[in-house]
Amino acid sequence: MKKFFTLVVLLATMTVAAQAQVKFGVKGGLNLTTMKIDASVADKSNQTGFFIGPTVNFTLPIVGLGIDASALYDQRSSKATAGNTSETLKQQSIQIPINLRYGFGLGNTASFFIFAGPQFGFNIGDKSNPIEVGNQAVNDWTLKSSNLSANVGLGLMLLNHLQVSANYNVAIGTTGEFNPITSTADTAWKTITGKTKANAWQLSVAYFF
């Protein structure tokens, strides 16, 4: 019975995959990053970044349902201030969002859709970013090699080719950690310890061929 059930599921999956319509494209957009630091001594401000890369859209043989996935070069930054010193904290990564989407609208002319799903990130920039005051390292911001986040958003597809969307990307777990370095400079930065999260509002445009 188990083998029969497995065979049925496998055949159903192959049938859905065979009937799915696939479109390839390119996607790019802007990040507005909000950095959360476990330290009240540091003030944070939003910074813009960007992302760009290939994308693919699968339209499933179930009315309105689809899946999209991308491989994006993603750059984010946020400005942190402690005492009289400000530092721009940067993150460069490859982000792979996989979203389930549901669309409704006017057929091929225009359609709205909502989407949600996980996003897997892999750091490709410097993992250690020392914060210096007067050429003295007082704190070190260390990024994780990989991170997990989640997306939720909505969008508009025009003429089956041009897509505009907006979403909120929220970190699941930490993005990095602050670790003080022994030094006599800037007590404010030396007192910052703890973990950080980088959430972002994202606005994107994609074109499917």
Tab-separated table of C-alpha atoms in Angstrom:
chain	number	residue	atom	x	y	z
A	1	MET	CA	0.000	0.000	0.000
A	2	LYS	CA	2.877	2.337	0.853
A	3	LYS	CA	4.538	1.722	-2.494
A	4	PHE	CA	1.256	2.322	-4.310
A	5	PHE	CA	0.697	5.626	-2.446
A	6	THR	CA	4.275	6.728	-3.196
A	7	LEU	CA	3.807	5.884	-6.873
A	8	VAL	CA	0.555	7.881	-7.031
A	9	VAL	CA	2.206	10.936	-5.408
A	10	LEU	CA	5.188	10.665	-7.762
A	11	LEU	CA	2.980	10.420	-10.841
A	12	ALA	CA	0.854	13.354	-9.664
A	13	THR	CA	3.973	15.465	-9.088
A	14	MET	CA	5.338	14.596	-12.537
A	15	THR	CA	1.985	15.464	-14.116
A	16	VAL	CA	1.851	18.863	-12.388
A	17	ALA	CA	5.461	19.604	-13.372
A	18	ALA	CA	4.797	18.615	-16.985
A	19	GLN	CA	1.750	20.876	-17.222
A	20	ALA	CA	3.373	23.864	-15.508
A	21	GLN	CA	4.213	26.858	-17.674
A	22	VAL	CA	7.744	28.144	-17.135
A	23	LYS	CA	8.993	31.674	-17.789
A	24	PHE	CA	12.529	32.940	-17.348
A	25	GLY	CA	13.460	36.539	-16.707
A	26	VAL	CA	15.649	39.044	-14.905
A	27	LYS	CA	14.790	40.805	-11.664
A	28	GLY	CA	16.188	43.834	-9.864
A	29	GLY	CA	15.207	46.272	-7.171
A	30	LEU	CA	15.909	48.274	-4.034
A	31	ASN	CA	16.330	47.342	-0.368
A	32	LEU	CA	15.437	49.650	2.499
A	33	THR	CA	17.166	47.939	5.410
A	34	THR	CA	16.291	48.202	9.080
A	35	MET	CA	19.028	46.896	11.365
A	36	LYS	CA	18.001	45.667	14.807
A	37	ILE	CA	20.819	45.705	17.382
A	38	ASP	CA	20.582	44.253	20.908
A	39	ALA	CA	22.067	47.419	22.398
A	40	SER	CA	20.253	50.624	23.304
A	41	VAL	CA	23.462	52.672	23.121
A	42	ALA	CA	23.508	52.515	19.304
A	43	ASP	CA	21.213	54.552	17.079
A	44	LYS	CA	20.284	52.999	13.738
A	45	SER	CA	19.113	54.585	10.508
A	46	ASN	CA	17.743	53.028	7.350
A	47	GLN	CA	19.977	52.687	4.314
A	48	THR	CA	19.189	51.736	0.738
A	49	GLY	CA	20.748	48.843	-1.132
A	50	PHE	CA	19.942	46.825	-4.233
A	51	PHE	CA	19.542	43.328	-5.659
A	52	ILE	CA	19.654	41.875	-9.173
A	53	GLY	CA	19.704	38.476	-10.842
A	54	PRO	CA	17.870	35.809	-12.865
A	55	THR	CA	14.365	34.691	-11.956
A	56	VAL	CA	11.935	31.977	-13.024
A	57	ASN	CA	8.163	31.738	-12.709
A	58	PHE	CA	6.190	28.475	-12.708
A	59	THR	CA	2.450	28.741	-13.403
A	60	LEU	CA	0.818	25.638	-11.925
A	61	PRO	CA	-2.195	23.891	-13.532
A	62	ILE	CA	-4.347	25.090	-10.636
A	63	VAL	CA	-6.146	28.359	-11.302
A	64	GLY	CA	-4.249	31.281	-9.794
A	65	LEU	CA	-1.386	29.334	-8.228
A	66	GLY	CA	2.274	29.653	-9.120
A	67	ILE	CA	5.815	29.484	-7.783
A	68	ASP	CA	8.682	31.867	-8.423
A	69	ALA	CA	12.348	31.522	-7.562
A	70	SER	CA	15.367	33.773	-8.060
A	71	ALA	CA	19.130	33.866	-7.506
A	72	LEU	CA	19.960	37.448	-6.565
A	73	TYR	CA	23.120	39.365	-5.778
A	74	ASP	CA	21.984	41.379	-2.752
A	75	GLN	CA	23.673	44.337	-1.050
A	76	ARG	CA	22.347	45.860	2.174
A	77	SER	CA	23.661	48.492	4.546
A	78	SER	CA	22.579	50.301	7.673
A	79	LYS	CA	24.173	53.207	9.522
A	80	ALA	CA	24.850	52.772	13.245
A	81	THR	CA	25.962	55.591	15.558
A	82	ALA	CA	27.512	55.322	19.012
A	83	GLY	CA	29.070	58.260	20.803
A	84	ASN	CA	30.544	60.635	18.227
A	85	THR	CA	31.246	57.931	15.637
A	86	SER	CA	29.091	56.511	12.832
A	87	GLU	CA	29.703	53.349	10.875
A	88	THR	CA	27.962	51.939	7.803
A	89	LEU	CA	27.434	48.209	8.275
A	90	LYS	CA	27.362	46.348	4.961
A	91	GLN	CA	26.257	42.891	3.884
A	92	GLN	CA	26.814	41.302	0.453
A	93	SER	CA	25.156	37.985	-0.262
A	94	ILE	CA	23.465	35.684	-2.730
A	95	GLN	CA	19.774	35.465	-1.859
A	96	ILE	CA	17.496	32.684	-3.131
A	97	PRO	CA	13.808	33.473	-2.534
A	98	ILE	CA	11.225	30.759	-3.280
A	99	ASN	CA	7.674	32.074	-3.138
A	100	LEU	CA	4.244	30.534	-3.503
A	101	ARG	CA	1.950	33.011	-5.244
A	102	TYR	CA	-1.741	33.386	-5.943
A	103	GLY	CA	-2.912	35.652	-8.759
A	104	PHE	CA	-6.229	37.080	-9.884
A	105	GLY	CA	-7.215	39.733	-12.426
A	106	LEU	CA	-7.779	40.399	-16.105
A	107	GLY	CA	-6.096	37.458	-17.788
A	108	ASN	CA	-3.066	38.317	-19.914
A	109	THR	CA	-3.620	42.070	-19.730
A	110	ALA	CA	-3.052	42.609	-16.015
A	111	SER	CA	-3.219	40.548	-12.859
A	112	PHE	CA	-2.563	41.114	-9.191
A	113	PHE	CA	-0.893	38.531	-7.011
A	114	ILE	CA	0.087	37.952	-3.405
A	115	PHE	CA	3.058	35.840	-2.411
A	116	ALA	CA	4.978	34.445	0.539
A	117	GLY	CA	7.842	32.070	1.096
A	118	PRO	CA	11.308	31.413	2.522
A	119	GLN	CA	14.522	33.075	1.387
A	120	PHE	CA	17.962	31.476	1.759
A	121	GLY	CA	20.997	33.765	1.979
A	122	PHE	CA	24.721	33.037	1.600
A	123	ASN	CA	27.267	35.671	2.570
A	124	ILE	CA	29.864	36.441	-0.130
A	125	GLY	CA	31.333	39.653	1.322
A	126	ASP	CA	33.655	40.241	4.263
A	127	LYS	CA	32.433	38.263	7.254
A	128	SER	CA	34.329	40.397	9.748
A	129	ASN	CA	33.942	44.183	9.768
A	130	PRO	CA	36.075	45.913	12.430
A	131	ILE	CA	34.794	49.283	13.655
A	132	GLU	CA	37.638	51.745	14.124
A	133	VAL	CA	37.850	54.998	16.054
A	134	GLY	CA	41.015	56.991	15.501
A	135	ASN	CA	42.661	54.013	13.733
A	136	GLN	CA	41.920	51.801	16.735
A	137	ALA	CA	39.604	48.810	16.405
A	138	VAL	CA	37.015	49.025	19.181
A	139	ASN	CA	34.331	46.598	17.998
A	140	ASP	CA	33.889	43.869	15.423
A	141	TRP	CA	30.704	43.117	13.488
A	142	THR	CA	30.794	39.446	12.390
A	143	LEU	CA	28.325	38.188	9.781
A	144	LYS	CA	26.969	34.648	9.657
A	145	SER	CA	27.935	32.564	6.618
A	146	SER	CA	24.275	31.861	5.831
A	147	ASN	CA	20.903	33.110	6.970
A	148	LEU	CA	17.213	32.384	6.589
A	149	SER	CA	14.471	34.957	6.093
A	150	ALA	CA	10.859	35.075	4.913
A	151	ASN	CA	9.005	37.196	2.366
A	152	VAL	CA	5.427	38.395	2.221
A	153	GLY	CA	4.194	40.819	-0.410
A	154	LEU	CA	2.027	41.688	-3.386
A	155	GLY	CA	2.564	42.588	-7.013
A	156	LEU	CA	1.205	43.378	-10.455
A	157	MET	CA	1.873	41.494	-13.702
A	158	LEU	CA	1.337	43.393	-16.975
A	159	LEU	CA	0.956	41.745	-20.400
A	160	ASN	CA	2.454	38.516	-19.027
A	161	HIS	CA	5.955	40.022	-19.175
A	162	LEU	CA	6.455	43.011	-16.873
A	163	GLN	CA	6.145	42.485	-13.136
A	164	VAL	CA	6.244	45.040	-10.310
A	165	SER	CA	6.167	43.922	-6.677
A	166	ALA	CA	6.727	45.075	-3.109
A	167	ASN	CA	7.430	42.913	-0.081
A	168	TYR	CA	8.763	42.821	3.442
A	169	ASN	CA	11.727	40.537	4.077
A	170	VAL	CA	12.069	39.568	7.738
A	171	ALA	CA	15.107	37.802	9.166
A	172	ILE	CA	14.570	34.465	10.911
A	173	GLY	CA	17.427	34.164	13.364
A	174	THR	CA	20.402	36.510	13.520
A	175	THR	CA	22.321	38.180	10.700
A	176	GLY	CA	25.491	38.902	12.692
A	177	GLU	CA	27.003	39.711	16.078
A	178	PHE	CA	28.792	42.632	17.724
A	179	ASN	CA	31.897	41.722	19.738
A	180	PRO	CA	33.958	44.356	21.617
A	181	ILE	CA	37.713	44.535	21.075
A	182	THR	CA	40.008	45.533	23.957
A	183	SER	CA	40.905	49.180	23.428
A	184	THR	CA	40.946	52.499	25.261
A	185	ALA	CA	39.016	54.287	22.512
A	186	ASP	CA	35.319	55.166	22.420
A	187	THR	CA	33.600	53.554	25.382
A	188	ALA	CA	30.226	53.790	23.614
A	189	TRP	CA	31.239	51.339	20.876
A	190	LYS	CA	32.992	49.031	23.357
A	191	THR	CA	29.723	48.537	25.256
A	192	ILE	CA	27.850	47.280	22.180
A	193	THR	CA	27.514	43.524	22.328
A	194	GLY	CA	24.856	41.164	21.119
A	195	LYS	CA	23.175	39.974	17.962
A	196	THR	CA	21.713	41.814	14.975
A	197	LYS	CA	18.894	41.240	12.507
A	198	ALA	CA	18.613	42.882	9.081
A	199	ASN	CA	15.022	43.230	7.883
A	200	ALA	CA	14.165	45.064	4.672
A	201	TRP	CA	11.362	46.539	2.623
A	202	GLN	CA	11.947	45.590	-1.021
A	203	LEU	CA	10.647	47.111	-4.249
A	204	SER	CA	11.372	45.137	-7.423
A	205	VAL	CA	10.807	45.050	-11.158
A	206	ALA	CA	11.116	41.878	-13.264
A	207	TYR	CA	10.863	41.206	-16.980
A	208	PHE	CA	9.986	37.725	-18.264
A	209	PHE	CA	10.961	36.714	-21.787
